[in-house]
Short mmCIF file of C-alpha atoms in Angstrom, two decimals:
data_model
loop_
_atom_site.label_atom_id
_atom_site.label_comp_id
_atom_site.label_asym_id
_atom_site.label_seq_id
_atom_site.Cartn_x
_atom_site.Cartn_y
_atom_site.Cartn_z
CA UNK A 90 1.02 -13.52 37.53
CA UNK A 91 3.28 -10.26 38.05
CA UNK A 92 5.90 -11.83 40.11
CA UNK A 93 6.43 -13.97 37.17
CA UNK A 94 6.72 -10.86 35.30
CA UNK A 95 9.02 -9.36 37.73
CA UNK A 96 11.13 -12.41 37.46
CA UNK A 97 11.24 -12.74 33.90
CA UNK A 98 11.79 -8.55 33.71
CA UNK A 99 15.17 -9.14 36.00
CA UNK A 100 16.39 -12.61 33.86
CA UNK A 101 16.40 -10.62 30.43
CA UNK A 102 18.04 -7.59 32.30
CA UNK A 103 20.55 -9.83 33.34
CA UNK A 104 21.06 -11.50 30.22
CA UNK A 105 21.49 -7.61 28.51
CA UNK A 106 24.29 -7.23 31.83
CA UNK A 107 22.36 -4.30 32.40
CA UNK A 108 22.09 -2.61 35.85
CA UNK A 109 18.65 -1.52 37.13
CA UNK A 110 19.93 2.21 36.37
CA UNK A 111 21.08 1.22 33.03
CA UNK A 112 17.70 -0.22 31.69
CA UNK A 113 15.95 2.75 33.44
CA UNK A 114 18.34 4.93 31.69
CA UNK A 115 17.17 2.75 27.94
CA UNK A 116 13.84 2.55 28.93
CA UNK A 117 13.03 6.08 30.66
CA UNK A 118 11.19 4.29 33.29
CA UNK A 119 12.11 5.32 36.58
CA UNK A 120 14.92 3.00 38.22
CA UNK A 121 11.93 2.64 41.51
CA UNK A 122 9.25 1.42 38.90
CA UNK A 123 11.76 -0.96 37.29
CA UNK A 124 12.97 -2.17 41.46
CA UNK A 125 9.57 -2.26 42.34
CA UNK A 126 8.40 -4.68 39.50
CA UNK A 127 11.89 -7.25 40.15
CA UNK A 128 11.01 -7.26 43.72
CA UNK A 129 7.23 -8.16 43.40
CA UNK A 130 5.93 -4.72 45.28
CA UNK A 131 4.00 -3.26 41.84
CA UNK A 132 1.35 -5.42 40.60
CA UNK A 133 -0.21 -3.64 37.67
CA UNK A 134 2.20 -2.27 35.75
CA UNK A 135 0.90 0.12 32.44
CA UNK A 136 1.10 -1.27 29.23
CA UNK A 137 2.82 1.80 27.58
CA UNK A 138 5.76 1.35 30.85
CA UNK A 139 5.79 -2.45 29.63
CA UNK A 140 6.51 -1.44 25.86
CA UNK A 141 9.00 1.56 27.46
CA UNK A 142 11.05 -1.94 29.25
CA UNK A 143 10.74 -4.28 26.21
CA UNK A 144 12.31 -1.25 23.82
CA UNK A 145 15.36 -0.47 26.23
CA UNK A 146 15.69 -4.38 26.25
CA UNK A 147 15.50 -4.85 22.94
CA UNK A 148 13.26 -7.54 22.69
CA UNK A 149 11.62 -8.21 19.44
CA UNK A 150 9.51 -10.91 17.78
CA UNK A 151 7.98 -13.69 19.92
CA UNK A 152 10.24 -13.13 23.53
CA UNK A 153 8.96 -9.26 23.06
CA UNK A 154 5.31 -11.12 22.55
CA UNK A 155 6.20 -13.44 25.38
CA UNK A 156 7.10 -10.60 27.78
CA UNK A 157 4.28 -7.92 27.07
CA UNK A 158 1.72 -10.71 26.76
CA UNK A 159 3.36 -11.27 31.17
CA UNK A 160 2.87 -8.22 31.97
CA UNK A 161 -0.65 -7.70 30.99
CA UNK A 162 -3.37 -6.37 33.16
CA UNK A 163 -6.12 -9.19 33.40
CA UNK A 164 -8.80 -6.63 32.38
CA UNK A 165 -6.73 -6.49 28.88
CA UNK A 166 -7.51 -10.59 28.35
CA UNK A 167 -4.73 -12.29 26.64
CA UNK A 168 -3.95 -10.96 23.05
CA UNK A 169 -3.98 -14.73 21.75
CA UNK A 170 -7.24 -15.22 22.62
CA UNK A 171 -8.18 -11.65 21.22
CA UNK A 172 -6.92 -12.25 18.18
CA UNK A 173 -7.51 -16.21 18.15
CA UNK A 174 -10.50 -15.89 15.68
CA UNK A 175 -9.31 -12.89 13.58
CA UNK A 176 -11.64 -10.93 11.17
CA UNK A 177 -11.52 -12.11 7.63
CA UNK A 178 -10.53 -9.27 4.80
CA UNK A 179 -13.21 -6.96 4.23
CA UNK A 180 -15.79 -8.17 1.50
CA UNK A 181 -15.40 -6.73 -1.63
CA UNK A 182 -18.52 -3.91 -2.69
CA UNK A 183 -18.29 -4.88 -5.96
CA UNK A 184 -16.41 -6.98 -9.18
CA UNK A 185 -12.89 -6.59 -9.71
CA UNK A 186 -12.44 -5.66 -13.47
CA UNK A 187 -10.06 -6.18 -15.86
CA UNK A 188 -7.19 -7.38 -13.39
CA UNK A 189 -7.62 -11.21 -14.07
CA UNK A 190 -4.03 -11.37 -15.09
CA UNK A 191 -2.42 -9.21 -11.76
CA UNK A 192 -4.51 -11.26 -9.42
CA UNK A 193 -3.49 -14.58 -11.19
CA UNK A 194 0.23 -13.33 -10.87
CA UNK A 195 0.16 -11.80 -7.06
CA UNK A 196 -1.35 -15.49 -6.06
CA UNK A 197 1.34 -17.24 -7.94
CA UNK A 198 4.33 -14.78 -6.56
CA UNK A 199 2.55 -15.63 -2.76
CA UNK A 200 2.44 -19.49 -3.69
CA UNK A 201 6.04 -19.90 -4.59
CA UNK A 202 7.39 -19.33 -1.38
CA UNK A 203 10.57 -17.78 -2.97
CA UNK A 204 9.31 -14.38 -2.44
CA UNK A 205 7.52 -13.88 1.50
CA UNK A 206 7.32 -10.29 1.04
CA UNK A 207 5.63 -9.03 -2.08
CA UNK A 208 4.86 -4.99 -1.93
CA UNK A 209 1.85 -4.14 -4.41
CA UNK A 210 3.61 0.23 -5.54
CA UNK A 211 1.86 2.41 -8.05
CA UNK A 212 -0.21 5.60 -7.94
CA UNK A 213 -2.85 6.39 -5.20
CA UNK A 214 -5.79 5.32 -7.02
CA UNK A 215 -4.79 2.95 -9.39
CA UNK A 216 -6.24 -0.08 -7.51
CA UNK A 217 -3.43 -1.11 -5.05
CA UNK A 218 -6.25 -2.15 -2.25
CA UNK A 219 -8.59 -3.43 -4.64
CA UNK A 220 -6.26 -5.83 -5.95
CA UNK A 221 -4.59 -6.58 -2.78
CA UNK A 222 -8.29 -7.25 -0.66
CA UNK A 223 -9.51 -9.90 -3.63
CA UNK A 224 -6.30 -12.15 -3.10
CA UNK A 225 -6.19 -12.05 0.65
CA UNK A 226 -10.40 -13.20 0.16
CA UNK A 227 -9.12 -15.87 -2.63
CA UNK A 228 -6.48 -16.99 0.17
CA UNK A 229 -9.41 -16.65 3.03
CA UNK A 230 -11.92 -18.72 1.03
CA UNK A 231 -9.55 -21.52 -0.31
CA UNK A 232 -9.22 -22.39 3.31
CA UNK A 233 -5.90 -23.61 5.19
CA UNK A 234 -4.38 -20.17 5.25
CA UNK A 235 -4.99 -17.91 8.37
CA UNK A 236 -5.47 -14.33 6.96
CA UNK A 237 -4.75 -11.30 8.38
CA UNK A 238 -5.80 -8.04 7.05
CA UNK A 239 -4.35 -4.68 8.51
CA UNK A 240 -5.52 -1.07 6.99
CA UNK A 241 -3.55 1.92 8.27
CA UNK A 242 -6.58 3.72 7.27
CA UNK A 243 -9.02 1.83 9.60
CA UNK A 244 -9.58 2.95 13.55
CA UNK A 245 -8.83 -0.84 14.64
CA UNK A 246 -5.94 -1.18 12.28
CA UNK A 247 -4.28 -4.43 13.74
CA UNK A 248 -1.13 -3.31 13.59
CA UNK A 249 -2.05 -1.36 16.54
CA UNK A 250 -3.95 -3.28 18.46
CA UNK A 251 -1.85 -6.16 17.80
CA UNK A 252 1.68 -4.98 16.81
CA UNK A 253 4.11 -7.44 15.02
CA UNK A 254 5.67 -9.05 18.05
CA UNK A 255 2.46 -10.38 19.48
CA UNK A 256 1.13 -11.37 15.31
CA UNK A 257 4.80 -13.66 15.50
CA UNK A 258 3.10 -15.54 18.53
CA UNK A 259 0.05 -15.74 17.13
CA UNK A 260 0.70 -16.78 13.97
CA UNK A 261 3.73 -19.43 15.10
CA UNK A 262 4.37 -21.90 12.15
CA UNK A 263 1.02 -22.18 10.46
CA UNK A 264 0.49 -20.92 7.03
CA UNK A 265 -0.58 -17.17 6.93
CA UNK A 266 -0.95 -14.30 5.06
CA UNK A 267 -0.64 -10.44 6.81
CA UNK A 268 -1.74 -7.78 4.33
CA UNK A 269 -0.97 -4.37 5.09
CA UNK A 270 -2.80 -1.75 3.28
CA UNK A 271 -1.48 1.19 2.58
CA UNK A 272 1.15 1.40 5.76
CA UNK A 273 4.08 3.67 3.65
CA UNK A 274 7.64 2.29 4.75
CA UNK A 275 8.35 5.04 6.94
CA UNK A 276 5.33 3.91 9.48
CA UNK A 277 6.32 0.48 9.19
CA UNK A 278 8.98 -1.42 11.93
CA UNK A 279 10.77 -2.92 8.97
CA UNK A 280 13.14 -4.55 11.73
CA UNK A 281 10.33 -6.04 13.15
CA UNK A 282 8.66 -7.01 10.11
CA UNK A 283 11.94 -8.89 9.16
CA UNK A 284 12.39 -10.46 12.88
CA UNK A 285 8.17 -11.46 11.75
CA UNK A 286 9.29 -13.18 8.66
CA UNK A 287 12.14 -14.97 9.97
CA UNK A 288 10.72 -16.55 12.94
CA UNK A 289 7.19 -17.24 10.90
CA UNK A 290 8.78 -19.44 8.30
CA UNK A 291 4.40 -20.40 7.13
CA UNK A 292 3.75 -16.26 6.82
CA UNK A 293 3.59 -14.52 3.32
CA UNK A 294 3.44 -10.82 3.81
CA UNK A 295 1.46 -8.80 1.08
CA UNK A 296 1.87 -4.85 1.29
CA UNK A 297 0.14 -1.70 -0.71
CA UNK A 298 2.63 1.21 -0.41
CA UNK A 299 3.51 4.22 -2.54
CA UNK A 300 6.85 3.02 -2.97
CA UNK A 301 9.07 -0.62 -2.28
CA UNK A 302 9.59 -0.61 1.35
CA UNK A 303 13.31 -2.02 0.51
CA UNK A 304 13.72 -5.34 3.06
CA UNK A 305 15.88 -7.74 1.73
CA UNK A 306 14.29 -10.50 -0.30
CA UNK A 307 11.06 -8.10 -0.84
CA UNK A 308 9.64 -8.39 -4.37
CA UNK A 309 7.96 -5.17 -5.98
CA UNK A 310 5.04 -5.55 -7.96
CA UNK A 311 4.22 -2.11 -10.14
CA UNK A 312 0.55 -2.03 -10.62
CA UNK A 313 -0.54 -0.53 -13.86
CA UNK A 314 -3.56 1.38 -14.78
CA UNK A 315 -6.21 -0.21 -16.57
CA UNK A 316 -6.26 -0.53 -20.22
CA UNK A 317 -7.71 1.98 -21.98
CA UNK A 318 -8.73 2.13 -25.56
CA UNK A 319 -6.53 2.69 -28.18
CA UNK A 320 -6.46 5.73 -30.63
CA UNK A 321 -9.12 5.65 -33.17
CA UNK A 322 -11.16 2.86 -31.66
CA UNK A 323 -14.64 3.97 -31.02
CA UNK A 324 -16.65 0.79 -31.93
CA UNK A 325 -18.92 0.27 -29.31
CA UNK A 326 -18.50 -3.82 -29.42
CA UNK A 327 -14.81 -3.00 -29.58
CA UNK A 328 -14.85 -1.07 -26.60
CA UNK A 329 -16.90 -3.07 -24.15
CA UNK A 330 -13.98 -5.55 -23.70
CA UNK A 331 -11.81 -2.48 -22.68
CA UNK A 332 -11.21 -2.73 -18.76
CA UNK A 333 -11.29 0.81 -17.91
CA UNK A 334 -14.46 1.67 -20.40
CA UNK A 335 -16.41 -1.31 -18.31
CA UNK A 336 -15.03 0.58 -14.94
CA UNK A 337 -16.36 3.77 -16.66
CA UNK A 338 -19.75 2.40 -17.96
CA UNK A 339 -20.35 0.34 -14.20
CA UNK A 340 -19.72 3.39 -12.18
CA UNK A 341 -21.86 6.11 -14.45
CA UNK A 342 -25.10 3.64 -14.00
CA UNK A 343 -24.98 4.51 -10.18
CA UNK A 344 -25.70 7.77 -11.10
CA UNK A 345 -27.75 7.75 -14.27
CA UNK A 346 -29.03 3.77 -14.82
CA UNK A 347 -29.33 2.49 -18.35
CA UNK A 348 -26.64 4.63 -19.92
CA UNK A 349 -25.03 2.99 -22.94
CA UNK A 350 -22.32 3.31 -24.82
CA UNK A 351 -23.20 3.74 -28.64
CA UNK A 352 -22.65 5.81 -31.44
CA UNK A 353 -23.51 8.73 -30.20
CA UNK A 354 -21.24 8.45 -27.38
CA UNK A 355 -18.08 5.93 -28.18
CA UNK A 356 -16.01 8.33 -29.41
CA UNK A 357 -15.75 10.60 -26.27
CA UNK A 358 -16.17 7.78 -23.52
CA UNK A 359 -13.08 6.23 -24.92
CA UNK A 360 -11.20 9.56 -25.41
CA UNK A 361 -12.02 10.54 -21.49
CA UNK A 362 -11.13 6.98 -20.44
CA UNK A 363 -7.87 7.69 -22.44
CA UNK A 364 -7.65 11.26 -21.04
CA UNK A 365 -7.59 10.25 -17.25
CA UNK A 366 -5.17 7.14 -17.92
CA UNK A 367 -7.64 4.58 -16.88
CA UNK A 368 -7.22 5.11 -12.96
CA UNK A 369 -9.94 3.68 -11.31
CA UNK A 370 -10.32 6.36 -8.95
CA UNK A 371 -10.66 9.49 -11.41
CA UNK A 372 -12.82 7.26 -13.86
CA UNK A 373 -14.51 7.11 -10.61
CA UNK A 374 -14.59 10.49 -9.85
CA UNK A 375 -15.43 11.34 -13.30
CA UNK A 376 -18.34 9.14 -13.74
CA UNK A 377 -20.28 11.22 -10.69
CA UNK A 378 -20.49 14.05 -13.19
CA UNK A 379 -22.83 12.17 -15.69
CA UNK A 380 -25.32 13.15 -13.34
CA UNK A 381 -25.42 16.49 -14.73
CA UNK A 382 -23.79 16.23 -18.04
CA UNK A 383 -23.38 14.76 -21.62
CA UNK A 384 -19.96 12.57 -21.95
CA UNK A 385 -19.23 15.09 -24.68
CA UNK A 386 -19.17 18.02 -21.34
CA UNK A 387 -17.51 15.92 -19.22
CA UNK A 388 -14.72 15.17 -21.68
CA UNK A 389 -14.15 19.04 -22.39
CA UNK A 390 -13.81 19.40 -18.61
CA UNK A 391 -11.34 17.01 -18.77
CA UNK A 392 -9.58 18.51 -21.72
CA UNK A 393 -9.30 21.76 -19.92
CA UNK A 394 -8.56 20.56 -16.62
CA UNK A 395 -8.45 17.16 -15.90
CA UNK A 396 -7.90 17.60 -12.12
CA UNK A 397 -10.87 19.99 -11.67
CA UNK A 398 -13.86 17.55 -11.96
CA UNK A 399 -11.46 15.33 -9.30
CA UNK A 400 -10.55 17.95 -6.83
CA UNK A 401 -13.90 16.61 -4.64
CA UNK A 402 -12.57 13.49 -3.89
CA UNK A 403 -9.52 12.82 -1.17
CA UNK A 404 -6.95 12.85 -1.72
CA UNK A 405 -7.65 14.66 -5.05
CA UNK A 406 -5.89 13.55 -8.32
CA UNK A 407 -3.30 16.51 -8.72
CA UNK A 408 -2.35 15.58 -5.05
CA UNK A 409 -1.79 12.16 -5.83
CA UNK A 410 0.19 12.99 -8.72
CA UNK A 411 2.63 15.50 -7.05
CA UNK A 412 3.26 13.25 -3.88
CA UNK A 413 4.45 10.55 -6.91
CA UNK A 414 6.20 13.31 -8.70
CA UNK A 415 8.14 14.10 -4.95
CA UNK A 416 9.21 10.92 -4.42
CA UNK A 417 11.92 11.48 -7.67
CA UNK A 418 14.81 13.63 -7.31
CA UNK A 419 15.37 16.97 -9.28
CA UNK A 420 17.49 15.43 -11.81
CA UNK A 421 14.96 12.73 -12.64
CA UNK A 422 11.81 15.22 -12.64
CA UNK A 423 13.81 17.21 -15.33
CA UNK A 424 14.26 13.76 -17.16
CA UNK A 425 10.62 13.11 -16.78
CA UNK A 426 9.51 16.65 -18.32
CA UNK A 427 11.43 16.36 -21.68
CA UNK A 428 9.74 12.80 -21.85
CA UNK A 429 6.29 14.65 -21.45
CA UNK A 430 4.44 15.01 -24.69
CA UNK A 431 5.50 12.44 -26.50
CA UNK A 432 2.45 10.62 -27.53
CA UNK A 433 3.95 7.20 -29.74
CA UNK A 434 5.66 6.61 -26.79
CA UNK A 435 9.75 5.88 -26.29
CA UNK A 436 11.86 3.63 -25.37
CA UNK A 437 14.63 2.83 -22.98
CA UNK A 438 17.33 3.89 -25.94
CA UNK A 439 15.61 6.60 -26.29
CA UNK A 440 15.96 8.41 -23.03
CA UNK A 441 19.70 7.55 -23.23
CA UNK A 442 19.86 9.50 -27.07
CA UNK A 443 17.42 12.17 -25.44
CA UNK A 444 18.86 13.05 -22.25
CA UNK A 445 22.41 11.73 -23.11
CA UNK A 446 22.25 9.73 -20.06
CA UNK A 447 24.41 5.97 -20.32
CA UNK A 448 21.73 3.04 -20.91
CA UNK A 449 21.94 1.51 -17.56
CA UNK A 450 21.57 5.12 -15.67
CA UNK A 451 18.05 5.25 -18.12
CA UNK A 452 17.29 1.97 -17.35
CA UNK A 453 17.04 2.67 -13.69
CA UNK A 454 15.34 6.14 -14.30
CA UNK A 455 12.57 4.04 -15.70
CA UNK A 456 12.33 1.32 -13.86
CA UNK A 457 11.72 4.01 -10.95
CA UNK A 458 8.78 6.15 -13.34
CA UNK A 459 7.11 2.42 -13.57
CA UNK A 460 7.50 1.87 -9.34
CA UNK A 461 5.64 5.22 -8.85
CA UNK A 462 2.92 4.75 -11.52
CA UNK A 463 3.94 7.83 -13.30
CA UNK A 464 5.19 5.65 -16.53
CA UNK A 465 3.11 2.83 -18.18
CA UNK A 466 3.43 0.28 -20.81
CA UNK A 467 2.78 1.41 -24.52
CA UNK A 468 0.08 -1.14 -25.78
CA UNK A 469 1.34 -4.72 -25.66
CA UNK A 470 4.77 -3.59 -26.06
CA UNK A 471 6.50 -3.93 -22.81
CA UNK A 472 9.91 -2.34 -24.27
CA UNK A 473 8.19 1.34 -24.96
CA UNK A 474 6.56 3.08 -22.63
CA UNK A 475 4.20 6.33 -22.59
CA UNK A 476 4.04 8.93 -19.61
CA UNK A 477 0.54 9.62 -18.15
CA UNK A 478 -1.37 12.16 -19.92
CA UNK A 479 -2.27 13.59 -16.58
CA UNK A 480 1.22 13.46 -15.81
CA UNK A 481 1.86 15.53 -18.70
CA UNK A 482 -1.34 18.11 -17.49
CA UNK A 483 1.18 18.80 -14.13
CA UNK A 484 3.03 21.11 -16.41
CA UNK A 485 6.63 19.81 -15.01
CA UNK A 486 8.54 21.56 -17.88
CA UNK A 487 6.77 24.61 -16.79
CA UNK A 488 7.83 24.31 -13.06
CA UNK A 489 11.73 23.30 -13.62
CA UNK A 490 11.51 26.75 -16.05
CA UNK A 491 10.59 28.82 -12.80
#
């Protein structure tokens, strides 16, 4: 009913001690639109004036839900009942590979219920959806867990058909999961995302972002590449247990069914999977070009310019790569140049007795590589690290110079 609206519009106006000019003055709605709705005379207020109110009240989590859900036109239907039987995640297209041990880990971090926001960071392209879409199905499938899946990439993204206030209402105390996939901090209401979390004591939040959206409480969970083969290794049994070769292998037989990895070919399918770091999406993009040439070609592409055979797909490697490289400050991107190169790898001592740097200072310079993907682990070694060879293709040294 609007007069209910109008009368719960003038009882949180008068809790603020706002005047009618005040609030119109916080909302920019017109001090006669705000009268007319107290008094009863509008009936159909728009939905954008109704948002306009609730932000110069300052309503947030379920009384913002509460008050926009009063002041809905009857044509919009009532968002609980909208949303009452949400869509599941999206089906995956195909097997997740070699990420046994990050799904097994995400689950566990969402289980505990010590961490309710958990914030999946690395490079574009290493996976961050991928990984993120087969837990929320796990959590979908084992039942007992509402799950909600919102894609800032997807035209009914239900963030904005929804928006946090009204998901705090609709999710009340039951246990929940929201996923959001691939909203960057910046496009995020992190105060209503905490004002979500506190009143929804059942809801675990799982995010994919570029970087840690830095809530309080929020855990950050650096996603890798896949394993790629190690120097030297060009057995072909050897090599069919290596994640990123499987990725490799599964995605070429779309284009050219049968192929194999033998003798013939070992040698340069693990050298190419080495060569673009094991990202999914340029073994991806990569494996489109078998279509038209020998592994040995494709790998000499790569040698020369590993971003050229990539440049079709969007956003294209070297893209990906400098928006990473742009979220470090000039100091570090110097750091990260004279690290460049060095192929055995290098330690956290290291960069202190390279750079001169105190241990702690290079401690936090590579915790932050590792956040933005542009560092990983050196083989099982978890105390030396290696820089991306396509990292090292950028030619950072070459751009500080200039």
């Amino acid at each position: 009913m609007q007069r209910n609206f109008g009368e719960l519009l003038k009882a949180h106006r008068a809790k603020r001690g706002a005047t009618q000019r005040q609030l119109a003055d916080l909302s920019t709605v017109s001090i006669r639109a705000i009268r007319d709705l107290e008094s009863g005379r509008a009936h159909r207020p728009r939905r954008d004036t109704v948002r306009l109110i609730a932000d110069g009240l300052g309503l947030r989590g379920r009384e913002r839900a509460a008050f926009e859900a009063a002041g809905a036109h009857p044509a919009d239907g009532d968002f609980r009942l909208r949303c009452a039987d949400p869509a599941p995640p999206p089906a995956p297209l195909d097997a997740l590979l070699g990420r046994d041990e990050e799904v097994a880990a995400v689950h566990e971090l969402l289980a505990a219920g010590s961490h309710r926001l958990v914030t999946i960071t690395g490079l574009g392209g290493v996976g961050k959806s991928r990984l993120a879409q087969e837990v929320a199905v796990g959590a979908h499938e084992s039942g007992g867990v509402l799950v909600l899946w919102s894609s800032a990439t997807s035209h009914q993204d239900l963030l904005r058909t929804t928006g946090l206030g009204e998901l705090a209402v609709l999710v009340g105390d039951r246990p929940a999961l929201l996923v959001l996939d691939g909203h960057p901090a910046d496009r995020v209401r992190l105060d209503d995302l905490a004002v979500l979390l506190r009143e929804c004591r059942g809801l675990r939040v799982l995010a994919t972002a570029p970087a840690p959206f830095g809530l309080p409480g929020e855990r950050v969970f650096p996603l890798s590449p896949l394993a790629v083969p190690d120097a030297g290794v060009d057995d072909p049994g050897a090599l069919a247990a290596v994640p990123s070769v499987r990725l490799l292998v599964r995605e070429v037989r779309q284009v050219r069914p049968g192929f194999t990895v033998d003798r013939t070919t070992a040698a340069d399918v693990a050298a190419l999977c080495r060569r673009l770091d094991g990202i999914p999406a340029a073994l991806e993009a990569a494996a489109c070009w078998f279509l038209v040439y020998e592994p040995a070609d494709v790998l000499e592409h790569v040698r020369t310019d590993p971003f050229a055979l990539t440049a079709d797909h969007r956003p294209g490697l070297r893209d990906t790569l400098d928006s990473a490289v742009r979220g470090l400050d000039d100091a570090e991107v110097s750091l990260l140049a004279r690290l460049t190169g060095l192929d055995a790898g290098w330690s956290i001592g290291d960069v202190a007795v390279l750079t001169g740097i105190p241990a702690a200072a290079g401690a936090r310079f590579v915790r932050r590589l590792v956040l933005h993907g542009l560092v990983r682990p050196a083989g099982q070694d978890r105390t030396r690290f290696r820089t991306l060879d396509l990292v090292n293709a950028l030619g950072l040294g070459e751009r500080i110079a200039v």
